[in-house]
Tab-separated table of C-alpha atoms and ligand atoms in Angstrom:
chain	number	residue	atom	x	y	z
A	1	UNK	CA	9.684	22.395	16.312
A	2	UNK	CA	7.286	21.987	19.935
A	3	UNK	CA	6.501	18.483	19.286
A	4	UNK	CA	3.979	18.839	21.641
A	5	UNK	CA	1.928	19.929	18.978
A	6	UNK	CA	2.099	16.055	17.580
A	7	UNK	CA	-1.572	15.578	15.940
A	8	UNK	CA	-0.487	11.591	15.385
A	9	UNK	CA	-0.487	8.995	17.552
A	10	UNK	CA	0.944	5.983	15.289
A	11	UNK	CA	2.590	6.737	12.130
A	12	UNK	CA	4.452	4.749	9.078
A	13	UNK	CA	7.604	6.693	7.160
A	14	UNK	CA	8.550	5.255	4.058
A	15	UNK	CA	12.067	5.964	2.605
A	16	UNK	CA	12.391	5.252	-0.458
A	17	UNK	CA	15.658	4.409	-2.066
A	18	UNK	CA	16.463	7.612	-3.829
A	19	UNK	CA	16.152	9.025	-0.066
A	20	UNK	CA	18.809	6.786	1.295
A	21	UNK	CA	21.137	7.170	-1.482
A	22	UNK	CA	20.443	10.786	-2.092
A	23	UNK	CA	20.668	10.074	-5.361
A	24	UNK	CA	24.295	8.186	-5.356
A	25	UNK	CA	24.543	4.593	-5.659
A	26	UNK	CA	25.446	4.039	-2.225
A	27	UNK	CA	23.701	4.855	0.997
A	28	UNK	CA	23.969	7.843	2.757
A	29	UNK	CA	24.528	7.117	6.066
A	30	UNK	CA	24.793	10.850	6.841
A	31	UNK	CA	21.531	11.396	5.922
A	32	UNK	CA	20.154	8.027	7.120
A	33	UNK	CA	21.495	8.839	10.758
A	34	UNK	CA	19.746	12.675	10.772
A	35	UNK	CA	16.235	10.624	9.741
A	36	UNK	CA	16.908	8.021	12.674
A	37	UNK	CA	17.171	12.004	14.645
A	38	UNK	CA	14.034	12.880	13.581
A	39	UNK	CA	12.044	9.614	13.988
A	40	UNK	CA	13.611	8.745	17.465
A	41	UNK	CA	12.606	12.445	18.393
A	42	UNK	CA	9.270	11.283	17.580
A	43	UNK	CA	9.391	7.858	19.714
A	44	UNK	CA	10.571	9.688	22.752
A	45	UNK	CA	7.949	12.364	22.019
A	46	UNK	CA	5.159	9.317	22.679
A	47	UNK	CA	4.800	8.825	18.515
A	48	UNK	CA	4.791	5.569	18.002
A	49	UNK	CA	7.116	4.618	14.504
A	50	UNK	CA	7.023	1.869	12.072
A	51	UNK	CA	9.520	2.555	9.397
A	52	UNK	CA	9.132	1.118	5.956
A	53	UNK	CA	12.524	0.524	4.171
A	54	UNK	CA	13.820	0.526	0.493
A	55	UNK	CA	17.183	0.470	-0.434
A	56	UNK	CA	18.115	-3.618	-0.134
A	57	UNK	CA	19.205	-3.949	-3.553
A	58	UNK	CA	20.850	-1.178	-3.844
A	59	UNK	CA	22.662	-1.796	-0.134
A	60	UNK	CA	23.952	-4.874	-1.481
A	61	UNK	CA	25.619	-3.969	-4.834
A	62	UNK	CA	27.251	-1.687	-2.764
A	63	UNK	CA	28.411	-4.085	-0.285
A	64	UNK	CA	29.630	-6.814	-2.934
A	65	UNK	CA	31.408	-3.675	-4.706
A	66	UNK	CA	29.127	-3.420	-7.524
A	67	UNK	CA	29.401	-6.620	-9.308
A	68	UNK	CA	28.497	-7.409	-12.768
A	69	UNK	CA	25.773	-9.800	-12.625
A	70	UNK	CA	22.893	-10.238	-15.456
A	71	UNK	CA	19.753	-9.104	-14.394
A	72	UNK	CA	17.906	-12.296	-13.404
A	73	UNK	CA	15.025	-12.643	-10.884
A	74	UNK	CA	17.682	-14.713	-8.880
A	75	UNK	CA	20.243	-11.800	-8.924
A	76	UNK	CA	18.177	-9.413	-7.467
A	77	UNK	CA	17.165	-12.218	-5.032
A	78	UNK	CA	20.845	-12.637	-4.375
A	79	UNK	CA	21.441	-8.463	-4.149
A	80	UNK	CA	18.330	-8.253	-2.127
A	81	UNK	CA	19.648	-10.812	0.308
A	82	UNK	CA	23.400	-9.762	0.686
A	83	UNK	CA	21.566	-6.095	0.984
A	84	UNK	CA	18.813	-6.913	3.239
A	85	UNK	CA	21.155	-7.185	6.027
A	86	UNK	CA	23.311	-4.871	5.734
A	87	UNK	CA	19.909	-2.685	5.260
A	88	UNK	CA	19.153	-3.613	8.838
A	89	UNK	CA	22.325	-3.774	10.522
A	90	UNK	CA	22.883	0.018	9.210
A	91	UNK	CA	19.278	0.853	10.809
A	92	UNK	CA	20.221	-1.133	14.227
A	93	UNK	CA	23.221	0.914	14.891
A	94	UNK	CA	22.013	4.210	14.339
A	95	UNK	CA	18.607	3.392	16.407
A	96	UNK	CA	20.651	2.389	18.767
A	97	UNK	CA	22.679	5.661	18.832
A	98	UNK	CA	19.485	7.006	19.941
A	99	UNK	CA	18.949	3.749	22.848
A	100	UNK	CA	16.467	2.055	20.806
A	101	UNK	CA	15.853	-1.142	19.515
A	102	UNK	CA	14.328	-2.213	15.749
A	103	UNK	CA	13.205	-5.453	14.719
A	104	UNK	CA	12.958	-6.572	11.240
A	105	UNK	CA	9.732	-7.780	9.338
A	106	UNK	CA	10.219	-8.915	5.715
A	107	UNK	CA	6.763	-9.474	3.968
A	108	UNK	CA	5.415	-10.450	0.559
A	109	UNK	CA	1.722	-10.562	-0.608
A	110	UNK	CA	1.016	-13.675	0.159
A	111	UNK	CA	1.346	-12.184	3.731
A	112	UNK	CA	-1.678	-9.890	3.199
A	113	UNK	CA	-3.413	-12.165	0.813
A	114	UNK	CA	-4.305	-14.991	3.557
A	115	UNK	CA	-6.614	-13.495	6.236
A	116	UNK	CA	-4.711	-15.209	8.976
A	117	UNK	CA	-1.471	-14.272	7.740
A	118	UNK	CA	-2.611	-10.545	7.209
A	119	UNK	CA	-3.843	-10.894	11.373
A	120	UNK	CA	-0.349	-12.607	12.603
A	121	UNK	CA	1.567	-10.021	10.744
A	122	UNK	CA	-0.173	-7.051	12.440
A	123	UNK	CA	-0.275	-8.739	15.840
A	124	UNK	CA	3.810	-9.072	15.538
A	125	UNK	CA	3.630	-5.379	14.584
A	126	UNK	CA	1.782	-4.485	17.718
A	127	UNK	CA	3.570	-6.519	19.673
A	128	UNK	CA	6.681	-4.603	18.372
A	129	UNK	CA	5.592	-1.281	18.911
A	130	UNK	CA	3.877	-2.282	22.527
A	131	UNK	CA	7.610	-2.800	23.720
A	132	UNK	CA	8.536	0.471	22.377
A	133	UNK	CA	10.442	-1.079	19.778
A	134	UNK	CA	10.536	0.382	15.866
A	135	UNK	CA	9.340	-2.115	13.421
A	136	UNK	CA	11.203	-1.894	10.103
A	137	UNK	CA	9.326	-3.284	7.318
A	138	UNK	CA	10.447	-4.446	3.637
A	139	UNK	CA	9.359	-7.140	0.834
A	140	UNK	CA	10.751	-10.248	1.094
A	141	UNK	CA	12.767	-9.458	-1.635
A	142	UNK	CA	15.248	-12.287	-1.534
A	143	UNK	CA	12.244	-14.963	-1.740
A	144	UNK	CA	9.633	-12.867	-3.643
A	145	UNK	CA	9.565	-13.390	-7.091
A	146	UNK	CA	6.918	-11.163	-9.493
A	147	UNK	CA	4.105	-13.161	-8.856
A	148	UNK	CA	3.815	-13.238	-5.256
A	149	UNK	CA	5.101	-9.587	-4.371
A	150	UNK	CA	3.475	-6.061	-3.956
A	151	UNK	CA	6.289	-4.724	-6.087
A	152	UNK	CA	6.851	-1.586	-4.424
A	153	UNK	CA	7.104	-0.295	-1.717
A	154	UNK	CA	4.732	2.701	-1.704
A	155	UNK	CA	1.892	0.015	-1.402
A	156	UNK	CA	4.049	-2.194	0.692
A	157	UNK	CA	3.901	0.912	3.454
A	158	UNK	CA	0.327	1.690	2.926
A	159	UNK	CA	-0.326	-1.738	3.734
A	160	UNK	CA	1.737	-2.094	6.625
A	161	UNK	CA	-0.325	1.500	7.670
A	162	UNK	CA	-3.869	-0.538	7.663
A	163	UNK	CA	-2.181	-3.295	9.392
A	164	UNK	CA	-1.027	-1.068	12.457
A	165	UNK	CA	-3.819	1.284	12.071
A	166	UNK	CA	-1.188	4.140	11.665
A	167	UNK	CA	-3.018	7.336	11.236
A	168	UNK	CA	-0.346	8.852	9.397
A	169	UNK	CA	1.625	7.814	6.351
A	170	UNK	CA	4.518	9.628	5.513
A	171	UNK	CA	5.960	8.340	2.223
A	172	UNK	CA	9.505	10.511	1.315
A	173	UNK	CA	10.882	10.392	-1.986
A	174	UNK	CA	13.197	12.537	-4.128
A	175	UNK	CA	10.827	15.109	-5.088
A	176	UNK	CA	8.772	17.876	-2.841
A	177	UNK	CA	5.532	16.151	-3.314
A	178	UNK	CA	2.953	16.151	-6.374
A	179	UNK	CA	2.742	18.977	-9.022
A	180	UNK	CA	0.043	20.006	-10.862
A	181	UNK	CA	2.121	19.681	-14.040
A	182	UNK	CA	5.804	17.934	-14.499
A	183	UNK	CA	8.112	20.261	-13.491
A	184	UNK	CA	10.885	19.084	-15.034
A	185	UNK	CA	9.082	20.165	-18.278
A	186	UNK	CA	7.419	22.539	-16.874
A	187	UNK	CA	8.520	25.924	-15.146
A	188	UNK	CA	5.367	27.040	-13.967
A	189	UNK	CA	4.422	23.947	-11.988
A	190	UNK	CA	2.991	24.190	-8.511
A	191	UNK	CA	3.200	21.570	-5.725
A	192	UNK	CA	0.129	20.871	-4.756
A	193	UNK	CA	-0.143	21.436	-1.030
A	194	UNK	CA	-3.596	19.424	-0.256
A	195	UNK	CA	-5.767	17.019	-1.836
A	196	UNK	CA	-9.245	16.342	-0.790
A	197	UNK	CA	-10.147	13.402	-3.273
A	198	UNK	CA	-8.289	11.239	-5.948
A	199	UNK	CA	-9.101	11.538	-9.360
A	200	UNK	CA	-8.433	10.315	-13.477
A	201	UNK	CA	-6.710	13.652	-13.780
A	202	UNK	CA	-4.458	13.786	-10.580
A	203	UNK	CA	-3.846	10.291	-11.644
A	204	UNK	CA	-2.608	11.342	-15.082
A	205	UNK	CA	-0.678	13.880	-13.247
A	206	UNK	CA	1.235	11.634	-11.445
A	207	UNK	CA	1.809	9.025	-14.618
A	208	UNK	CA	4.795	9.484	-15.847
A	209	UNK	CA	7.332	10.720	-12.961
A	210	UNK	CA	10.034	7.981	-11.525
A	211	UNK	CA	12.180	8.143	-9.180
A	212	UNK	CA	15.876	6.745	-9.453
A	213	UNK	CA	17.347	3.741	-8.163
A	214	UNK	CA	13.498	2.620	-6.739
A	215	UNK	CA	10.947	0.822	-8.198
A	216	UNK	CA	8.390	3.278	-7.419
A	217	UNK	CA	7.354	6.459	-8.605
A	218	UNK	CA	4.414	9.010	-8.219
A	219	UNK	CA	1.884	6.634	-9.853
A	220	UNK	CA	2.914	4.183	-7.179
A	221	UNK	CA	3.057	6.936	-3.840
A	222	UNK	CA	-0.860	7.619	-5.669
A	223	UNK	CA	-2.332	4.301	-5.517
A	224	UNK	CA	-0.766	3.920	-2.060
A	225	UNK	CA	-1.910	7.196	-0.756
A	226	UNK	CA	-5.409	5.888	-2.240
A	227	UNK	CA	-5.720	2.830	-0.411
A	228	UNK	CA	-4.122	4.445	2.819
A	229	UNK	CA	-7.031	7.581	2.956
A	230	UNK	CA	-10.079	5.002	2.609
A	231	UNK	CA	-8.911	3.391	5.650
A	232	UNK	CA	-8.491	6.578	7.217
A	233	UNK	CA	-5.261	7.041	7.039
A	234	UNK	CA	-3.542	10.786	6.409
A	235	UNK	CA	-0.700	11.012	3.884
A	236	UNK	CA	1.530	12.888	3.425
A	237	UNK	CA	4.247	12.854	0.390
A	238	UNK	CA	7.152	14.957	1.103
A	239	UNK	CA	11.095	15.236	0.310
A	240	UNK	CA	13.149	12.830	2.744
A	241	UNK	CA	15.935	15.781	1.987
A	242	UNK	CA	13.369	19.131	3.428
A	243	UNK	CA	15.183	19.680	6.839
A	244	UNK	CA	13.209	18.198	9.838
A	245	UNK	CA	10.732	16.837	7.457
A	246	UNK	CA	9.439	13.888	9.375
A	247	UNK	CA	8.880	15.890	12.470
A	248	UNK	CA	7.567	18.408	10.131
A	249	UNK	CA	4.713	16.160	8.488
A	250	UNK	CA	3.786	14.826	12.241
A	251	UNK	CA	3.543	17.932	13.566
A	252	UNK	CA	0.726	19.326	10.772
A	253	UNK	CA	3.531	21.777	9.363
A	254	UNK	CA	3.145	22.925	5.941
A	255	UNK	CA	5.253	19.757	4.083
A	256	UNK	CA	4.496	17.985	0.996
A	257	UNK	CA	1.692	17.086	-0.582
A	258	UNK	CA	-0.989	16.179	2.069
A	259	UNK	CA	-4.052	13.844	1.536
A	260	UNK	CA	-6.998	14.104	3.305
A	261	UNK	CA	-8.260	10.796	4.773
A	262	UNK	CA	-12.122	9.780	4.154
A	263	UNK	CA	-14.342	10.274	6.857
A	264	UNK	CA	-15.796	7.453	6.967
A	265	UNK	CA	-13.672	5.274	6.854
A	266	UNK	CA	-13.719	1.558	5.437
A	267	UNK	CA	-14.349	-1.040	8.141
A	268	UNK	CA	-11.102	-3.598	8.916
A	269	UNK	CA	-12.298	-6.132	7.158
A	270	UNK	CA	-13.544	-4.022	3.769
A	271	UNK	CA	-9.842	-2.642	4.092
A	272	UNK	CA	-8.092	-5.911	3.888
A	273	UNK	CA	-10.241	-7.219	0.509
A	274	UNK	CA	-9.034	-3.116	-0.812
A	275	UNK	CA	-5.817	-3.845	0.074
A	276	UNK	CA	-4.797	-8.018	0.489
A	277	UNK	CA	-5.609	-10.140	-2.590
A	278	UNK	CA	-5.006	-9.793	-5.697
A	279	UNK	CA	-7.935	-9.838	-7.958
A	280	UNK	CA	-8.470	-13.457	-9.302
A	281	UNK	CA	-10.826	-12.166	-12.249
A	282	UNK	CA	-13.560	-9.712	-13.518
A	283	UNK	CA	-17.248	-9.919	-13.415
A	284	UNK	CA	-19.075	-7.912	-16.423
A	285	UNK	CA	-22.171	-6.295	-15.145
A	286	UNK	CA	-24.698	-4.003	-17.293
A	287	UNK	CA	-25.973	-0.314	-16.122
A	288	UNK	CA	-28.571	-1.250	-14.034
A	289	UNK	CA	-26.187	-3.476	-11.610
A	290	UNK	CA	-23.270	-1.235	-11.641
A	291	UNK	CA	-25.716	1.781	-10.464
A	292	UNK	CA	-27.382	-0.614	-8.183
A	293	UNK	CA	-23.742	-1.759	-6.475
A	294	UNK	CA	-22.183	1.654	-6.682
A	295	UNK	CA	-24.992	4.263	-5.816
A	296	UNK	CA	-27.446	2.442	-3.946
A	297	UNK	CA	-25.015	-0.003	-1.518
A	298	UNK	CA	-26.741	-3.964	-2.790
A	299	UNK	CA	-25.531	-6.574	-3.056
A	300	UNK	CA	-24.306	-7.915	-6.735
A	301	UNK	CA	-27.206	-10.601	-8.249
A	302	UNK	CA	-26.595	-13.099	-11.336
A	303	UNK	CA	-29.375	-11.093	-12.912
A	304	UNK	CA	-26.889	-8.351	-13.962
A	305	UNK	CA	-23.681	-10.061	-14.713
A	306	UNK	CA	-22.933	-10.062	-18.516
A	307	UNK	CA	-19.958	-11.559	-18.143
A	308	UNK	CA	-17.213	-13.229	-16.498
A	309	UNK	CA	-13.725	-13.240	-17.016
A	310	UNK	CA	-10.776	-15.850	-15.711
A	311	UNK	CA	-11.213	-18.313	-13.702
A	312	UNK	CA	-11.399	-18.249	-10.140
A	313	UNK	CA	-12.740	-20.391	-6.841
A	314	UNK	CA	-15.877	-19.349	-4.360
A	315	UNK	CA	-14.068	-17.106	-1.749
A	316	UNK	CA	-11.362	-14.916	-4.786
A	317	UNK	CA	-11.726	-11.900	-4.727
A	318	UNK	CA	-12.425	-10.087	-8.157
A	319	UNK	CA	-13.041	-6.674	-10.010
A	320	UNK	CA	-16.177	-5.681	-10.449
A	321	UNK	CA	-16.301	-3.771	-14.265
A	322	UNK	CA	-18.582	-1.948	-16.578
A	323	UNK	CA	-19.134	-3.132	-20.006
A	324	UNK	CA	-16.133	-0.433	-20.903
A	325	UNK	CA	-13.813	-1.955	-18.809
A	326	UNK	CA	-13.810	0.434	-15.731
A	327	UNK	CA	-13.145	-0.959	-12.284
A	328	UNK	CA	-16.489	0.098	-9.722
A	329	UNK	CA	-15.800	-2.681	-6.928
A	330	UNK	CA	-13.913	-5.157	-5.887
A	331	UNK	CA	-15.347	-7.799	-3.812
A	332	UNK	CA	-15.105	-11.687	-2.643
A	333	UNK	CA	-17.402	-13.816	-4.555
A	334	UNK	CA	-19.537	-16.966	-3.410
A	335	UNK	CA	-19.438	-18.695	-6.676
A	336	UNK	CA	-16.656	-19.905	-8.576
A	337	UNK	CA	-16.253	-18.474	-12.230
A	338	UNK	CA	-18.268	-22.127	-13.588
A	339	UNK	CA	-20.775	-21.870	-11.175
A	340	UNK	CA	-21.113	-17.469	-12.302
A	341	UNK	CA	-21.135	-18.809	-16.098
A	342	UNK	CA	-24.199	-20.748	-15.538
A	343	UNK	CA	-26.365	-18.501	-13.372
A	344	UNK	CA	-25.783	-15.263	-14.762
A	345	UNK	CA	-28.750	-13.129	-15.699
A	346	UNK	CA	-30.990	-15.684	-14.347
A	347	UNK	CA	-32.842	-15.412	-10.714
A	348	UNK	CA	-31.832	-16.707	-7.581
A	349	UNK	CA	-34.546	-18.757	-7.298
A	350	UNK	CA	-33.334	-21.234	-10.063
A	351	UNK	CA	-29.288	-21.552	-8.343
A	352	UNK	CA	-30.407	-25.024	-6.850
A	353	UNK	CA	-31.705	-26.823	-9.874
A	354	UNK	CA	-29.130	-25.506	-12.594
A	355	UNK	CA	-26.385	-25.836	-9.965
A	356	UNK	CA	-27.446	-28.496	-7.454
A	357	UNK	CA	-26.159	-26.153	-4.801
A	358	UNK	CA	-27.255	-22.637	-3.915
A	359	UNK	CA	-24.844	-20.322	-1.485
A	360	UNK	CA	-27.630	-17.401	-1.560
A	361	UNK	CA	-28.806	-14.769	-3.256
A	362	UNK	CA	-25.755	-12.636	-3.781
A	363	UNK	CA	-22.998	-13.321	-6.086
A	364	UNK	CA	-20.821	-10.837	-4.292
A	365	UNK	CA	-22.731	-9.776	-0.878
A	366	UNK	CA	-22.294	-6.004	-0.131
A	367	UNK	CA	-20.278	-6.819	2.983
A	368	UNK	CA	-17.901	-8.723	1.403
A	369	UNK	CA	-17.265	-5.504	-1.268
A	370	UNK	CA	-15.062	-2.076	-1.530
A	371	UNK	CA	-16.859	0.026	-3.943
A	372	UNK	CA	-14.320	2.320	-5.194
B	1	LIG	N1	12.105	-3.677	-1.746
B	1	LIG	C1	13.002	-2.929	-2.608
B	1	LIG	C2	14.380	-2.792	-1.967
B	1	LIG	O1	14.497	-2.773	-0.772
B	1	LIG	C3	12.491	-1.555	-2.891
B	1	LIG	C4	11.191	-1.474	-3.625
B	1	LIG	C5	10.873	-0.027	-3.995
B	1	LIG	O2	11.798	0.722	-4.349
B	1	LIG	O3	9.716	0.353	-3.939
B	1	LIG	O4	15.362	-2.679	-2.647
């Protein structure tokens, strides 16, 4: 491996749980220690690393023995806690094999959802990696109930790659990368070595496969791998068990499955509406405005909204859907959902008198939108 060869300057590995149990229901500190190898090879090499962890629930039935607990939202809080630590304590003592330092940074949605949040949490991260030390992410899993989390931690990492503007994401997992069938039904399947775009039918592809103890599985590593390449980010999804495979990946070594990024990428603040909120509701919108958003780059008018569904505040951001239900845009909107219900289809110029206010012409102006 001539790691001088490194074609990354910043780059986010996520381990996923299966990789740090290899499959048991413990973790593998064998194996965790050869991955600290590989990534502190990388730091000393001039890489910089943030590391994106799994493996707190399952680090803390170990520790409490494997206790019999029902499965409640506040056991897994309780699991994740207990495990959280011992998570990070593991990852501090074999960094520190290597002379170098982690520190810890749990986050949940609302993190990415709040604009000023989103900004403290990425200058924390720089501020991390400008003292040369590794930044080892998680959810707040102890805290973070349904509502409020990212769930897994496939789009937990991509996130945390648009935060640091990583230009790598290296998500490892139990299985070689993506096929172009199921191999476990199918004999004949071929991992597929690059892909240029995401579509409905690698999508479908990836549908059904999971991955043990995690929460994640290929449907998960897809969205994330989706939301990491319109940033600009590269990803790669690759076997945490392939020998040398994180120095592999960083060094542009046939690993994986590897993702082109787009090149043009989204601008930071385009990324963070793709990838912070949560959508707070749908607006309907006939041909003419879909084609009008999507193909020609405008801004969204009341004139072709046909409908609007939920209710949200000036400033949510939404979905923006066909009349079939398929997801073009997503964008933040200046008009709250009773504001939408009583301007739509009609022109600007009549806002002020059927409102009393008027916030402009665009429902949903095309800076403020990710068409997708
Ligand atoms: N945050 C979870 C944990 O540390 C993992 C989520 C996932 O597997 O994606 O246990």
């Amino acid at each position: 491996m001539n790691l001088s060869e490194i074609g990354y300057r910043r780059v986010v590995i996520k381990l996923g749980t299966s990789v740090l149990t290899s499959g048991s229901d413990r973790l593998d500190k064998a194996h965790m220690v050869e991955l600290v190898r590989q990534m502190s090879s990388l730091m000393k090499a001039g890489v910089e690393v943030v590391l994106c962890t799994s493996g707190a629930i399952a680090a803390g039935r170990e520790h409490l023995k494997f206790p019999t607990l029902q499965d409640t939202m506040a056991n897994k809080q309780l699991l994740a806690a207990v495990g959280q630590s011992q998570l990070i304590l593991a990852w501090s003592e074999l960094f520190s094999l290597y002379g170098l330092h982690v520190g810890q940074l749990l986050l949940t949605r609302a993190d990415l959802q709040d604009r000023e949040r989103y900004l403290n949490a990425r200058d924390s991260l720089n501020a991390l990696l400008a003292q040369g030390i590794i930044p080892i992410i998680n959810e707040n899993d102890a805290v973070a109930t349904a509502e409020i989390k990212v769930g897994d931690n496939d789009n937990l990492s991509a996130r945390a790659a648009l935060l640091c503007d990583a230009s790598l994401l290296v998500l490892l997992t139990d299985q070689p990368g993506l096929f172009d069938a199921d191999p476990r039904k199918n004999p004949d399947a071929k991992l597929i070595s690059e892909v240029a775009n995401i579509d409905d039918n690698l999508r479908k592809l990836a549908g059904g496969a999971v991955s043990g103890l995690g929460t994640g599985g290929m449907a998960t590593k897809l969205e994330a791998a989706d939301i990491a390449r319109r940033a600009g980010v590269e990803v790669i999804i690759a076997s945490g068990h392939h020998g040398n495979v994180i120095e592999k990946a960083v060094c542009k070594y046939d690993v994986g499955t590897h993702f082109f990024a787009l090149k043009n990428p989204l601008e930071s603040r385009k990324q963070w509406i793709l990838a912070g909120p949560n959508t707070k509701g749908k607006l309907v919108l006939d041909e003419g405005a879909v084609n009008a958003v999507t193909l020609k780059g405008r801004s969204l008018l009341s004139k072709g909204i046909k409908g609007v569904v939920g209710i949200f505040q000036r400033g949510d951001t939404l979905a923006i859907v066909d009349s079939d239900g398929k997801m073009h845009a997503k964008g933040m909107v200046r008009y709250s959902s009773d504001d939408i219900k009583k301007i739509m289809g009609k022109h600007s110029d009549e806002f002020e008198s059927i409102l009393g206010h008027d916030y402009g012409d665009a429902v949903i102006h095309r800076n403020d939108m990710v068409v997708l």
